[in-house]
Amino acid sequence: MAVLEIRDLHVSVETDQGTKPILRGVDLTINKGETHAIMGPNGSGKSTLAYTIAGHPKYTVDSGSITLDGQDVLAMSVDERARAGLFLAMQYPVEIPGVTVTNFLRTAKTAIDGEAPPIRHWIKDVKSSMKNLRMDSTFAERNVNEGFSGGEKKRHEILQLELLKPTFAVLDETDSGLDVDALKIVSEGVNRAKENTNLGVLLITHYTRILRYIRPDFVHVFVNGRIAEQGGPELADRLENEGYDRFLTDEATV
Amino acid sequence: MTISAPETTTTKLENTGALGYKKHTDGGWGLVPIQTRSERFASTDVTDFPAVTGREAAWKLTPVDRVSDLIDGQLDGTEYNFTVTEAPGVSVEWVNRSDARIGTAGKPEDRAAANAWSQVEKALSITISGEESGTVRIERANLGSAPRAAHTVIEAKPLSRGLIILHNTGKARLTENVEIIVGDAANITVVTVQQWDDDAVHLASHFSKVGRDAKIKHVVVTLGGSVVRINPSTHLVGTGADVDALGLYFADAGQHLEQQVYVDHDAPHTRSRVNYKGALQGTGARTVWIGDVLIRQSATGTDSYEQNRNLVLTDGTRADSIPNLEIETGDIAGAGHASATGRFDDEQLFYLQARGIREDEARRLVVRGFLTDIVQQIGDPELQEKLQDAIEQELTRTRLSTDGS
């Protein structure tokens, strides 16, 4: 049983004003097949957690650990983490001019699997995944994220999730900027990946809306760089009614 | 540190403008540099040019000591060997230097071009008369290592179409002029590819004269050679004349690759797009791009844009990128320029690595992506594939060099 464990994680970032601590002791255990929602107000450190798991060089881990089945994730390079089975669906995927989606997907799949996918099989997989995500077939010949709308970028992220078949996926505000139809399509993709590969999901979101479509097993409320409260799906419902004010007030009185 | 006040000089009446401003003195050297690109001295006679010092506008970024034999020396101006794959509607032949077309597209603006002009004995003539586009490939592979002059005249008759590929490989010490006369409503592409041996030296001036409603796509691809300097200038003389000037270069350690691109808008409703892209890797890799665009008073309604982008792959390289835009009329549709020289975008690298792609492979993917849009515009699948392969070869060298460091 694969497990992603985060222990007492402290992370800081360099800013013009000096070193700024963002994560202040995060503990989290995600088993394969589980879906954990991380919710919290802006600036609470949700995205920092996502990028730290993926290994973005901007963030410095001051202490704590991240392990995947006991292996030290923090010792791995960005690409090694991806090959070990971690995936980050990004909030703002960058454009890569001159690299087509087709070429990019094949290169990534080859890197993850350690060998080129059998060509006929692969083309079929790509086509059917794109169809499921209601992506036009001309999409494959466009350059990665170049001129994509917000919704297209997110669908493209989920397309990769379905094709690369990671063990754990971190979805960083995948719901932001999506209308209801696009949100449903993207959520269906995540649910398919959960069903097909027993994916473990860390779903980072500001809003409860996506949780109507992707049912979380656990909900963690993130405030000021650590988990302030956790519970089951009912916690999300409470947040929907009450918002984050309760936590922010707590924080102010501390 | 003390800052001394600039020396004051008595302001004479003729130096004072309408509002009382003092005329700019250019540092008071008593020497006013040429202000307008079109006023640069030009001559077909090498003796009209003073000895090159390396400080001239045309030479200041070029390693003149590595090309002095081409600037000053004796040159072989006879016919040379080439192979040609001909197409219907295109004829290729040697002509005498007395041919009426020679000198009609432009004149040398530097001593090396004038030296070639003065010593060349025969010119290679490529005449396009067909209205259906054909592809002509001219391969020059045996120019040898003795200093040589060459002259090429490409004439596209009115309404004609064609794609001309000048493909250069092997050894060379060559200075040459290429004249391109694009007749009214003709539409041609001229591609010059430099894949010379590592020790080759090549200086070229291309002069295009583009007629009414005519269009030229001019592409310069330089991958191989020690010093390669290709200066394409395009004179848009007919109403509605149009140029796409494209370039791609990849400089390795010790290579100097230079291009001075000049577009002269001299008629109404002319259009130009200049887009040069380069990659640099290895100690001493050097590229120079100077892009001059002149929009004359006669060129109302002109639409112009030029850009140069450089991608730096390793330490120890230098890319010069100098866009110049001169506009002499207020009535234009658009004019802009852009220049950027940068390392890899770390966010692009992160995105690709986050998908399991190793850093070196990610870099290659991005460089390939960076350069490929120029290759894709050539319009000849066979050449495009060859160039993609050649870029792959260059990129393999990057991986080796980063592994080694």
Tab-separated table of C-alpha atoms in Angstrom, chain A residues 15-236:
chain	number	residue	atom	x	y	z
A	15	THR	CA	11.564	37.568	-0.934
A	16	ASP	CA	12.895	41.070	-1.427
A	17	GLN	CA	12.167	41.654	2.240
A	18	GLY	CA	14.245	38.645	3.260
A	19	THR	CA	13.394	35.058	4.170
A	20	LYS	CA	9.710	34.532	4.775
A	21	PRO	CA	8.524	31.351	6.543
A	22	ILE	CA	5.350	29.967	4.959
A	23	LEU	CA	4.788	26.414	6.158
A	24	ARG	CA	5.125	26.065	9.936
A	25	GLY	CA	4.940	22.383	10.706
A	26	VAL	CA	2.655	20.440	8.385
A	27	ASP	CA	1.760	16.819	9.153
A	28	LEU	CA	-0.202	14.821	6.607
A	29	THR	CA	-0.517	11.164	5.633
A	30	ILE	CA	-2.160	10.162	2.359
A	31	ASN	CA	-2.751	6.543	1.472
A	32	LYS	CA	-3.232	5.381	-2.081
A	33	GLY	CA	-6.863	5.630	-3.089
A	34	GLU	CA	-7.661	8.348	-0.558
A	35	THR	CA	-8.742	11.863	-1.421
A	36	HIS	CA	-7.707	14.643	0.925
A	37	ALA	CA	-8.980	18.158	0.459
A	38	ILE	CA	-6.830	21.001	1.687
A	39	MET	CA	-8.879	24.123	2.127
A	40	GLY	CA	-7.935	27.501	3.391
A	41	PRO	CA	-7.930	31.217	2.845
A	42	ASN	CA	-5.582	32.957	0.415
A	43	GLY	CA	-2.012	33.146	1.599
A	44	SER	CA	-2.341	30.244	4.030
A	45	GLY	CA	0.398	28.263	2.246
A	46	LYS	CA	-1.694	25.755	0.273
A	47	SER	CA	0.128	26.285	-2.999
A	48	THR	CA	3.479	26.327	-1.240
A	49	LEU	CA	2.729	22.827	0.009
A	50	ALA	CA	1.880	21.729	-3.548
A	51	TYR	CA	5.051	23.166	-5.064
A	52	THR	CA	7.236	21.880	-2.244
A	53	ILE	CA	6.003	18.335	-2.852
A	54	ALA	CA	6.818	18.753	-6.566
A	55	GLY	CA	10.224	20.258	-5.793
A	56	HIS	CA	10.023	23.805	-7.138
A	57	PRO	CA	13.440	25.439	-6.542
A	58	LYS	CA	11.853	28.647	-5.231
A	59	TYR	CA	10.921	27.006	-1.934
A	60	THR	CA	13.405	26.066	0.760
A	61	VAL	CA	12.627	23.208	3.122
A	62	ASP	CA	13.987	24.278	6.515
A	63	SER	CA	13.037	21.116	8.382
A	64	GLY	CA	10.734	18.133	8.283
A	65	SER	CA	10.334	15.359	5.762
A	66	ILE	CA	8.313	14.142	2.817
A	67	THR	CA	8.484	10.443	2.072
A	68	LEU	CA	6.876	8.226	-0.539
A	69	ASP	CA	6.761	4.630	0.712
A	70	GLY	CA	9.624	5.512	3.007
A	71	GLN	CA	11.761	7.005	0.226
A	72	ASP	CA	13.048	10.518	0.839
A	73	VAL	CA	11.219	12.709	-1.676
A	74	LEU	CA	13.135	15.840	-0.679
A	75	ALA	CA	16.379	14.220	-1.849
A	76	MET	CA	14.965	13.706	-5.332
A	77	SER	CA	15.159	16.125	-8.269
A	78	VAL	CA	11.912	17.428	-9.757
A	79	ASP	CA	11.918	14.844	-12.538
A	80	GLU	CA	12.825	12.009	-10.176
A	81	ARG	CA	9.784	12.820	-8.053
A	82	ALA	CA	7.568	12.649	-11.132
A	83	ARG	CA	9.091	9.322	-12.126
A	84	ALA	CA	8.584	8.054	-8.565
A	85	GLY	CA	4.842	8.571	-9.047
A	86	LEU	CA	4.071	12.137	-7.948
A	87	PHE	CA	2.089	14.511	-10.128
A	88	LEU	CA	1.264	18.187	-9.729
A	89	ALA	CA	-1.637	19.661	-11.684
A	90	MET	CA	-0.628	23.294	-11.781
A	91	GLN	CA	-2.746	26.327	-11.212
A	92	TYR	CA	-0.895	28.359	-13.843
A	93	PRO	CA	0.695	25.991	-16.366
A	94	VAL	CA	3.351	27.750	-18.470
A	95	GLU	CA	3.414	28.028	-22.241
A	96	ILE	CA	6.085	26.086	-24.066
A	97	PRO	CA	6.324	27.561	-27.557
A	98	GLY	CA	7.265	25.199	-30.355
A	99	VAL	CA	6.546	22.020	-28.386
A	100	THR	CA	3.314	20.363	-29.504
A	101	VAL	CA	0.984	18.633	-27.059
A	102	THR	CA	1.522	15.350	-28.907
A	103	ASN	CA	5.293	15.603	-28.683
A	104	PHE	CA	5.170	16.720	-25.062
A	105	LEU	CA	2.834	13.922	-23.944
A	106	ARG	CA	4.881	11.238	-25.688
A	107	THR	CA	8.140	12.587	-24.246
A	108	ALA	CA	6.667	12.709	-20.731
A	109	LYS	CA	5.152	9.224	-21.007
A	110	THR	CA	8.459	7.830	-22.241
A	111	ALA	CA	10.291	9.501	-19.360
A	112	ILE	CA	7.838	8.237	-16.729
A	113	ASP	CA	7.692	4.663	-18.036
A	114	GLY	CA	11.367	4.440	-18.950
A	115	GLU	CA	10.433	3.286	-22.459
A	116	ALA	CA	8.463	4.628	-25.378
A	117	PRO	CA	4.795	3.613	-25.276
A	118	PRO	CA	3.685	1.202	-28.033
A	119	ILE	CA	2.634	3.609	-30.720
A	120	ARG	CA	-0.803	2.303	-31.714
A	121	HIS	CA	-1.926	1.760	-28.175
A	122	TRP	CA	-0.683	5.180	-27.172
A	123	ILE	CA	-2.442	7.077	-29.951
A	124	LYS	CA	-5.666	5.309	-29.019
A	125	ASP	CA	-5.220	6.189	-25.328
A	126	VAL	CA	-4.529	9.839	-26.086
A	127	LYS	CA	-7.522	10.089	-28.401
A	128	SER	CA	-9.960	8.510	-25.994
A	129	SER	CA	-8.689	10.529	-23.014
A	130	MET	CA	-9.035	13.712	-25.043
A	131	LYS	CA	-12.524	12.724	-26.078
A	132	ASN	CA	-13.495	12.082	-22.455
A	133	LEU	CA	-12.299	15.548	-21.550
A	134	ARG	CA	-14.226	17.003	-24.544
A	135	MET	CA	-11.007	18.229	-26.114
A	136	ASP	CA	-10.970	18.849	-29.839
A	137	SER	CA	-8.541	16.638	-31.791
A	138	THR	CA	-6.756	19.716	-33.221
A	139	PHE	CA	-5.623	20.313	-29.658
A	140	ALA	CA	-2.886	17.726	-30.042
A	141	GLU	CA	-1.109	19.752	-32.698
A	142	ARG	CA	-1.097	22.982	-30.748
A	143	ASN	CA	1.894	24.093	-28.722
A	144	VAL	CA	1.770	23.284	-25.017
A	145	ASN	CA	-0.491	25.800	-23.234
A	146	GLU	CA	0.103	28.376	-25.966
A	147	GLY	CA	-3.060	30.389	-26.459
A	148	PHE	CA	-5.027	27.922	-24.310
A	149	SER	CA	-8.001	29.335	-22.444
A	150	GLY	CA	-8.087	28.861	-18.672
A	151	GLY	CA	-10.395	25.875	-19.071
A	152	GLU	CA	-8.227	24.298	-21.773
A	153	LYS	CA	-5.151	24.579	-19.584
A	154	LYS	CA	-6.880	22.738	-16.740
A	155	ARG	CA	-8.208	20.035	-19.044
A	156	HIS	CA	-4.716	19.615	-20.425
A	157	GLU	CA	-3.413	19.119	-16.873
A	158	ILE	CA	-6.014	16.439	-16.198
A	159	LEU	CA	-5.277	14.835	-19.577
A	160	GLN	CA	-1.701	14.384	-18.404
A	161	LEU	CA	-2.931	13.011	-15.084
A	162	GLU	CA	-4.962	10.372	-16.884
A	163	LEU	CA	-2.214	9.426	-19.319
A	164	LEU	CA	0.820	9.475	-17.037
A	165	LYS	CA	-0.943	7.437	-14.330
A	166	PRO	CA	0.852	8.690	-11.213
A	167	THR	CA	0.399	7.147	-7.753
A	168	PHE	CA	-0.353	10.451	-6.046
A	169	ALA	CA	-1.623	13.669	-7.577
A	170	VAL	CA	-1.610	17.128	-6.083
A	171	LEU	CA	-4.268	19.306	-7.701
A	172	ASP	CA	-3.446	22.948	-7.067
A	173	GLU	CA	-6.663	24.957	-7.346
A	174	THR	CA	-7.636	23.060	-10.450
A	175	ASP	CA	-11.153	24.456	-9.980
A	176	SER	CA	-10.159	28.110	-10.085
A	177	GLY	CA	-11.478	29.997	-13.071
A	178	LEU	CA	-13.637	27.132	-14.341
A	179	ASP	CA	-17.317	27.429	-15.151
A	180	VAL	CA	-19.630	24.679	-13.915
A	181	ASP	CA	-19.517	22.667	-17.144
A	182	ALA	CA	-15.733	22.691	-17.294
A	183	LEU	CA	-15.553	21.907	-13.593
A	184	LYS	CA	-17.713	18.810	-14.118
A	185	ILE	CA	-15.582	17.621	-17.036
A	186	VAL	CA	-12.360	18.097	-15.092
A	187	SER	CA	-13.824	16.408	-11.986
A	188	GLU	CA	-14.948	13.425	-14.060
A	189	GLY	CA	-11.368	13.094	-15.267
A	190	VAL	CA	-10.037	13.041	-11.717
A	191	ASN	CA	-12.671	10.499	-10.686
A	192	ARG	CA	-11.789	8.284	-13.655
A	193	ALA	CA	-8.123	8.393	-12.646
A	194	LYS	CA	-9.105	7.473	-9.059
A	195	GLU	CA	-11.178	4.567	-10.287
A	196	ASN	CA	-8.708	3.293	-12.888
A	197	THR	CA	-5.466	3.564	-10.966
A	198	ASN	CA	-6.586	3.920	-7.342
A	199	LEU	CA	-4.953	7.342	-7.346
A	200	GLY	CA	-4.281	9.147	-4.095
A	201	VAL	CA	-5.345	12.798	-4.365
A	202	LEU	CA	-4.367	15.926	-2.513
A	203	LEU	CA	-6.956	18.411	-3.651
A	204	ILE	CA	-6.080	22.011	-2.887
A	205	THR	CA	-8.925	24.453	-3.161
A	206	HIS	CA	-10.258	27.708	-1.854
A	207	TYR	CA	-13.890	26.845	-2.549
A	208	THR	CA	-16.080	23.906	-1.593
A	209	ARG	CA	-17.720	23.776	-5.024
A	210	ILE	CA	-15.368	21.142	-6.507
A	211	LEU	CA	-16.026	18.880	-3.514
A	212	ARG	CA	-19.544	18.304	-4.824
A	213	TYR	CA	-17.981	16.490	-7.764
A	214	ILE	CA	-14.865	15.001	-6.200
A	215	ARG	CA	-15.865	13.558	-2.855
A	216	PRO	CA	-13.062	13.901	-0.275
A	217	ASP	CA	-12.395	11.288	2.397
A	218	PHE	CA	-10.686	13.857	4.599
A	219	VAL	CA	-10.791	17.635	4.807
A	220	HIS	CA	-7.947	19.692	6.288
A	221	VAL	CA	-8.248	23.381	6.973
A	222	PHE	CA	-5.023	25.207	6.334
A	223	VAL	CA	-4.405	28.456	8.175
A	224	ASN	CA	-1.170	30.379	8.488
A	225	GLY	CA	1.073	27.575	7.290
A	226	ARG	CA	-0.300	24.671	9.263
A	227	ILE	CA	-3.357	22.477	9.554
A	228	ALA	CA	-5.797	24.178	11.917
A	229	GLU	CA	-8.549	21.589	11.839
A	230	GLN	CA	-9.327	18.311	10.128
A	231	GLY	CA	-12.284	16.070	9.681
A	232	GLY	CA	-14.466	14.252	7.193
A	233	PRO	CA	-16.514	15.621	4.306
A	234	GLU	CA	-18.889	17.274	6.782
A	235	LEU	CA	-16.167	19.800	7.603
A	236	ALA	CA	-16.365	21.074	4.027
